[in-house]
PDB file of N, CA and C in Angstrom:
ATOM      1  N   MET A  20     194.483-159.266  32.147  1.00 66.00           N
ATOM      2  CA  MET A  20     193.900-158.435  31.112  1.00 66.00           C
ATOM      3  C   MET A  20     192.415-158.221  31.416  1.00 66.00           C
ATOM      4  N   HIS A  21     191.941-157.026  31.125  1.00 91.00           N
ATOM      5  CA  HIS A  21     190.552-156.711  31.399  1.00 91.00           C
ATOM      6  C   HIS A  21     189.823-156.328  30.113  1.00 91.00           C
ATOM      7  N   THR A  22     188.604-156.781  30.007  1.00 95.00           N
ATOM      8  CA  THR A  22     187.715-156.404  28.916  1.00 95.00           C
ATOM      9  C   THR A  22     186.453-155.840  29.539  1.00 95.00           C
ATOM     10  N   VAL A  23     185.983-154.704  28.990  1.00 96.00           N
ATOM     11  CA  VAL A  23     184.791-154.057  29.535  1.00 96.00           C
ATOM     12  C   VAL A  23     183.811-153.797  28.397  1.00 96.00           C
ATOM     13  N   PHE A  24     182.563-154.161  28.646  1.00 96.00           N
ATOM     14  CA  PHE A  24     181.481-153.879  27.704  1.00 96.00           C
ATOM     15  C   PHE A  24     180.546-152.864  28.344  1.00 96.00           C
ATOM     16  N   VAL A  25     180.114-151.883  27.571  1.00 96.00           N
ATOM     17  CA  VAL A  25     179.136-150.901  28.037  1.00 96.00           C
ATOM     18  C   VAL A  25     178.002-150.891  27.024  1.00 96.00           C
ATOM     19  N   ASP A  26     176.820-151.196  27.486  1.00 97.00           N
ATOM     20  CA  ASP A  26     175.633-151.218  26.630  1.00 97.00           C
ATOM     21  C   ASP A  26     175.856-152.091  25.392  1.00 97.00           C
ATOM     22  N   GLY A  27     176.565-153.207  25.575  1.00 96.00           N
ATOM     23  CA  GLY A  27     176.816-154.153  24.494  1.00 96.00           C
ATOM     24  C   GLY A  27     178.011-153.849  23.625  1.00 96.00           C
ATOM     25  N   ALA A  28     178.682-152.729  23.852  1.00 96.00           N
ATOM     26  CA  ALA A  28     179.858-152.357  23.046  1.00 96.00           C
ATOM     27  C   ALA A  28     181.135-152.555  23.859  1.00 96.00           C
ATOM     28  N   LYS A  29     182.152-153.165  23.232  1.00 96.00           N
ATOM     29  CA  LYS A  29     183.432-153.360  23.907  1.00 96.00           C
ATOM     30  C   LYS A  29     184.173-152.025  23.935  1.00 96.00           C
ATOM     31  N   VAL A  30     184.427-151.507  25.143  1.00 96.00           N
ATOM     32  CA  VAL A  30     185.111-150.216  25.274  1.00 96.00           C
ATOM     33  C   VAL A  30     186.528-150.360  25.811  1.00 96.00           C
ATOM     34  N   VAL A  31     186.825-151.506  26.414  1.00 96.00           N
ATOM     35  CA  VAL A  31     188.184-151.795  26.877  1.00 96.00           C
ATOM     36  C   VAL A  31     188.489-153.227  26.492  1.00 96.00           C
ATOM     37  N   ASP A  32     189.637-153.423  25.847  1.00 95.00           N
ATOM     38  CA  ASP A  32     190.061-154.763  25.440  1.00 95.00           C
ATOM     39  C   ASP A  32     191.513-154.932  25.847  1.00 95.00           C
ATOM     40  N   ALA A  33     191.779-155.921  26.665  1.00 92.00           N
ATOM     41  CA  ALA A  33     193.131-156.179  27.161  1.00 92.00           C
ATOM     42  C   ALA A  33     193.703-154.949  27.862  1.00 92.00           C
ATOM     43  N   GLY A  34     192.831-154.232  28.596  1.00 91.00           N
ATOM     44  CA  GLY A  34     193.286-153.083  29.364  1.00 91.00           C
ATOM     45  C   GLY A  34     193.453-151.795  28.579  1.00 91.00           C
ATOM     46  N   ARG A  35     193.128-151.787  27.284  1.00 92.00           N
ATOM     47  CA  ARG A  35     193.266-150.575  26.460  1.00 92.00           C
ATOM     48  C   ARG A  35     191.906-150.153  25.916  1.00 92.00           C
ATOM     49  N   MET A  36     191.687-148.831  25.888  1.00 93.00           N
ATOM     50  CA  MET A  36     190.426-148.310  25.361  1.00 93.00           C
ATOM     51  C   MET A  36     190.316-148.605  23.872  1.00 93.00           C
ATOM     52  N   THR A  37     189.116-148.955  23.433  1.00 95.00           N
ATOM     53  CA  THR A  37     188.899-149.248  22.014  1.00 95.00           C
ATOM     54  C   THR A  37     188.219-148.088  21.293  1.00 95.00           C
ATOM     55  N   THR A  38     187.729-147.104  22.050  1.00 95.00           N
ATOM     56  CA  THR A  38     186.960-146.015  21.446  1.00 95.00           C
ATOM     57  C   THR A  38     187.822-144.841  20.993  1.00 95.00           C
ATOM     58  N   ILE A  39     189.094-144.808  21.422  1.00 95.00           N
ATOM     59  CA  ILE A  39     190.015-143.749  20.999  1.00 95.00           C
ATOM     60  C   ILE A  39     191.384-144.358  20.727  1.00 95.00           C
ATOM     61  N   ASP A  40     192.233-143.597  20.054  1.00 95.00           N
ATOM     62  CA  ASP A  40     193.624-143.999  19.856  1.00 95.00           C
ATOM     63  C   ASP A  40     194.400-143.490  21.073  1.00 95.00           C
ATOM     64  N   GLU A  41     194.703-144.382  22.016  1.00 93.00           N
ATOM     65  CA  GLU A  41     195.349-143.985  23.264  1.00 93.00           C
ATOM     66  C   GLU A  41     196.702-143.333  23.039  1.00 93.00           C
ATOM     67  N   ASP A  42     197.494-143.848  22.127  1.00 92.00           N
ATOM     68  CA  ASP A  42     198.828-143.297  21.899  1.00 92.00           C
ATOM     69  C   ASP A  42     198.753-141.837  21.452  1.00 92.00           C
ATOM     70  N   THR A  43     197.830-141.538  20.540  1.00 94.00           N
ATOM     71  CA  THR A  43     197.644-140.161  20.079  1.00 94.00           C
ATOM     72  C   THR A  43     197.147-139.291  21.225  1.00 94.00           C
ATOM     73  N   PHE A  44     196.184-139.793  21.978  1.00 94.00           N
ATOM     74  CA  PHE A  44     195.634-139.049  23.111  1.00 94.00           C
ATOM     75  C   PHE A  44     196.731-138.679  24.102  1.00 94.00           C
ATOM     76  N   TYR A  45     197.518-139.662  24.540  1.00 91.00           N
ATOM     77  CA  TYR A  45     198.552-139.398  25.531  1.00 91.00           C
ATOM     78  C   TYR A  45     199.652-138.499  24.968  1.00 91.00           C
ATOM     79  N   GLY A  46     199.976-138.659  23.700  1.00 91.00           N
ATOM     80  CA  GLY A  46     200.977-137.786  23.081  1.00 91.00           C
ATOM     81  C   GLY A  46     200.530-136.338  23.053  1.00 91.00           C
ATOM     82  N   ARG A  47     199.260-136.110  22.717  1.00 94.00           N
ATOM     83  CA  ARG A  47     198.727-134.736  22.707  1.00 94.00           C
ATOM     84  C   ARG A  47     198.697-134.153  24.110  1.00 94.00           C
ATOM     85  N   ARG A  48     198.330-134.977  25.092  1.00 91.00           N
ATOM     86  CA  ARG A  48     198.301-134.480  26.479  1.00 91.00           C
ATOM     87  C   ARG A  48     199.709-134.137  26.947  1.00 91.00           C
ATOM     88  N   GLN A  49     200.684-134.940  26.564  1.00 87.00           N
ATOM     89  CA  GLN A  49     202.069-134.663  26.939  1.00 87.00           C
ATOM     90  C   GLN A  49     202.532-133.341  26.329  1.00 87.00           C
ATOM     91  N   ALA A  50     202.229-133.134  25.044  1.00 91.00           N
ATOM     92  CA  ALA A  50     202.623-131.888  24.374  1.00 91.00           C
ATOM     93  C   ALA A  50     201.948-130.680  25.019  1.00 91.00           C
ATOM     94  N   ALA A  51     200.681-130.812  25.380  1.00 92.00           N
ATOM     95  CA  ALA A  51     199.968-129.708  26.027  1.00 92.00           C
ATOM     96  C   ALA A  51     200.596-129.388  27.379  1.00 92.00           C
ATOM     97  N   GLY A  52     200.926-130.408  28.141  1.00 86.00           N
ATOM     98  CA  GLY A  52     201.564-130.196  29.439  1.00 86.00           C
ATOM     99  C   GLY A  52     202.923-129.537  29.307  1.00 86.00           C
ATOM    100  N   GLU A  53     203.689-129.965  28.326  1.00 85.00           N
ATOM    101  CA  GLU A  53     205.005-129.361  28.099  1.00 85.00           C
ATOM    102  C   GLU A  53     204.868-127.898  27.690  1.00 85.00           C
ATOM    103  N   ALA A  54     203.863-127.576  26.884  1.00 91.00           N
ATOM    104  CA  ALA A  54     203.644-126.195  26.470  1.00 91.00           C
ATOM    105  C   ALA A  54     203.283-125.327  27.676  1.00 91.00           C
ATOM    106  N   ILE A  55     202.453-125.841  28.561  1.00 90.00           N
ATOM    107  CA  ILE A  55     202.100-125.099  29.777  1.00 90.00           C
ATOM    108  C   ILE A  55     203.343-124.871  30.631  1.00 90.00           C
ATOM    109  N   THR A  56     204.144-125.920  30.795  1.00 87.00           N
ATOM    110  CA  THR A  56     205.363-125.802  31.588  1.00 87.00           C
ATOM    111  C   THR A  56     206.307-124.779  30.973  1.00 87.00           C
ATOM    112  N   ALA A  57     206.452-124.800  29.660  1.00 89.00           N
ATOM    113  CA  ALA A  57     207.338-123.851  28.978  1.00 89.00           C
ATOM    114  C   ALA A  57     206.866-122.410  29.199  1.00 89.00           C
ATOM    115  N   ARG A  58     205.569-122.181  29.110  1.00 93.00           N
ATOM    116  CA  ARG A  58     205.029-120.830  29.321  1.00 93.00           C
ATOM    117  C   ARG A  58     205.176-120.376  30.764  1.00 93.00           C
ATOM    118  N   SER A  59     205.173-121.320  31.693  1.00 92.00           N
ATOM    119  CA  SER A  59     205.245-120.963  33.114  1.00 92.00           C
ATOM    120  C   SER A  59     206.655-120.591  33.540  1.00 92.00           C
ATOM    121  N   GLY A  60     207.648-121.068  32.788  1.00 86.00           N
ATOM    122  CA  GLY A  60     209.034-120.812  33.160  1.00 86.00           C
ATOM    123  C   GLY A  60     209.563-121.791  34.196  1.00 86.00           C
ATOM    124  N   LEU A  61     208.758-122.758  34.591  1.00 80.00           N
ATOM    125  CA  LEU A  61     209.187-123.756  35.568  1.00 80.00           C
ATOM    126  C   LEU A  61     209.991-124.852  34.878  1.00 80.00           C
ATOM    127  N   PRO A  62     210.849-125.535  35.621  1.00 76.00           N
ATOM    128  CA  PRO A  62     211.604-126.647  35.023  1.00 76.00           C
ATOM    129  C   PRO A  62     210.673-127.803  34.677  1.00 76.00           C
ATOM    130  N   ASP A  63     210.988-128.492  33.603  1.00 71.00           N
ATOM    131  CA  ASP A  63     210.190-129.631  33.151  1.00 71.00           C
ATOM    132  C   ASP A  63     210.757-130.896  33.791  1.00 71.00           C
ATOM    133  N   LYS A  64     210.106-131.344  34.878  1.00 72.00           N
ATOM    134  CA  LYS A  64     210.613-132.496  35.629  1.00 72.00           C
ATOM    135  C   LYS A  64     209.846-133.774  35.352  1.00 72.00           C
ATOM    136  N   ALA A  65     208.741-133.695  34.614  1.00 67.00           N
ATOM    137  CA  ALA A  65     207.921-134.883  34.406  1.00 67.00           C
ATOM    138  C   ALA A  65     207.744-135.148  32.915  1.00 67.00           C
ATOM    139  N   LYS A  66     207.944-136.360  32.516  1.00 64.00           N
ATOM    140  CA  LYS A  66     207.732-136.781  31.124  1.00 64.00           C
ATOM    141  C   LYS A  66     206.881-138.038  31.122  1.00 64.00           C
ATOM    142  N   PHE A  67     205.929-138.112  30.176  1.00 61.00           N
ATOM    143  CA  PHE A  67     205.157-139.324  30.007  1.00 61.00           C
ATOM    144  C   PHE A  67     206.105-140.402  29.503  1.00 61.00           C
ATOM    145  N   PRO A  68     206.097-141.584  30.131  1.00 64.00           N
ATOM    146  CA  PRO A  68     207.032-142.627  29.683  1.00 64.00           C
ATOM    147  C   PRO A  68     206.693-143.133  28.281  1.00 64.00           C
ATOM    148  N   VAL A  69     207.693-143.122  27.437  1.00 59.00           N
ATOM    149  CA  VAL A  69     207.539-143.650  26.087  1.00 59.00           C
ATOM    150  C   VAL A  69     207.928-145.119  26.132  1.00 59.00           C
ATOM    151  N   LEU A  70     206.990-145.977  25.785  1.00 59.00           N
ATOM    152  CA  LEU A  70     207.244-147.418  25.859  1.00 59.00           C
ATOM    153  C   LEU A  70     207.683-147.963  24.541  1.00 59.00           C
TER     154      LEU A  70
END
């Protein structure tokens, strides 16, 4: 596990960012990628793994 401090503030705790909600961030990025793929007409071959 990794913890990172920047200028005295903990920004990573146990390998996860503390400054944002990672699950929401990755979910929004996945939806944006799927929307781009849908508009392109290409097959959707990649999915963010849901843990």
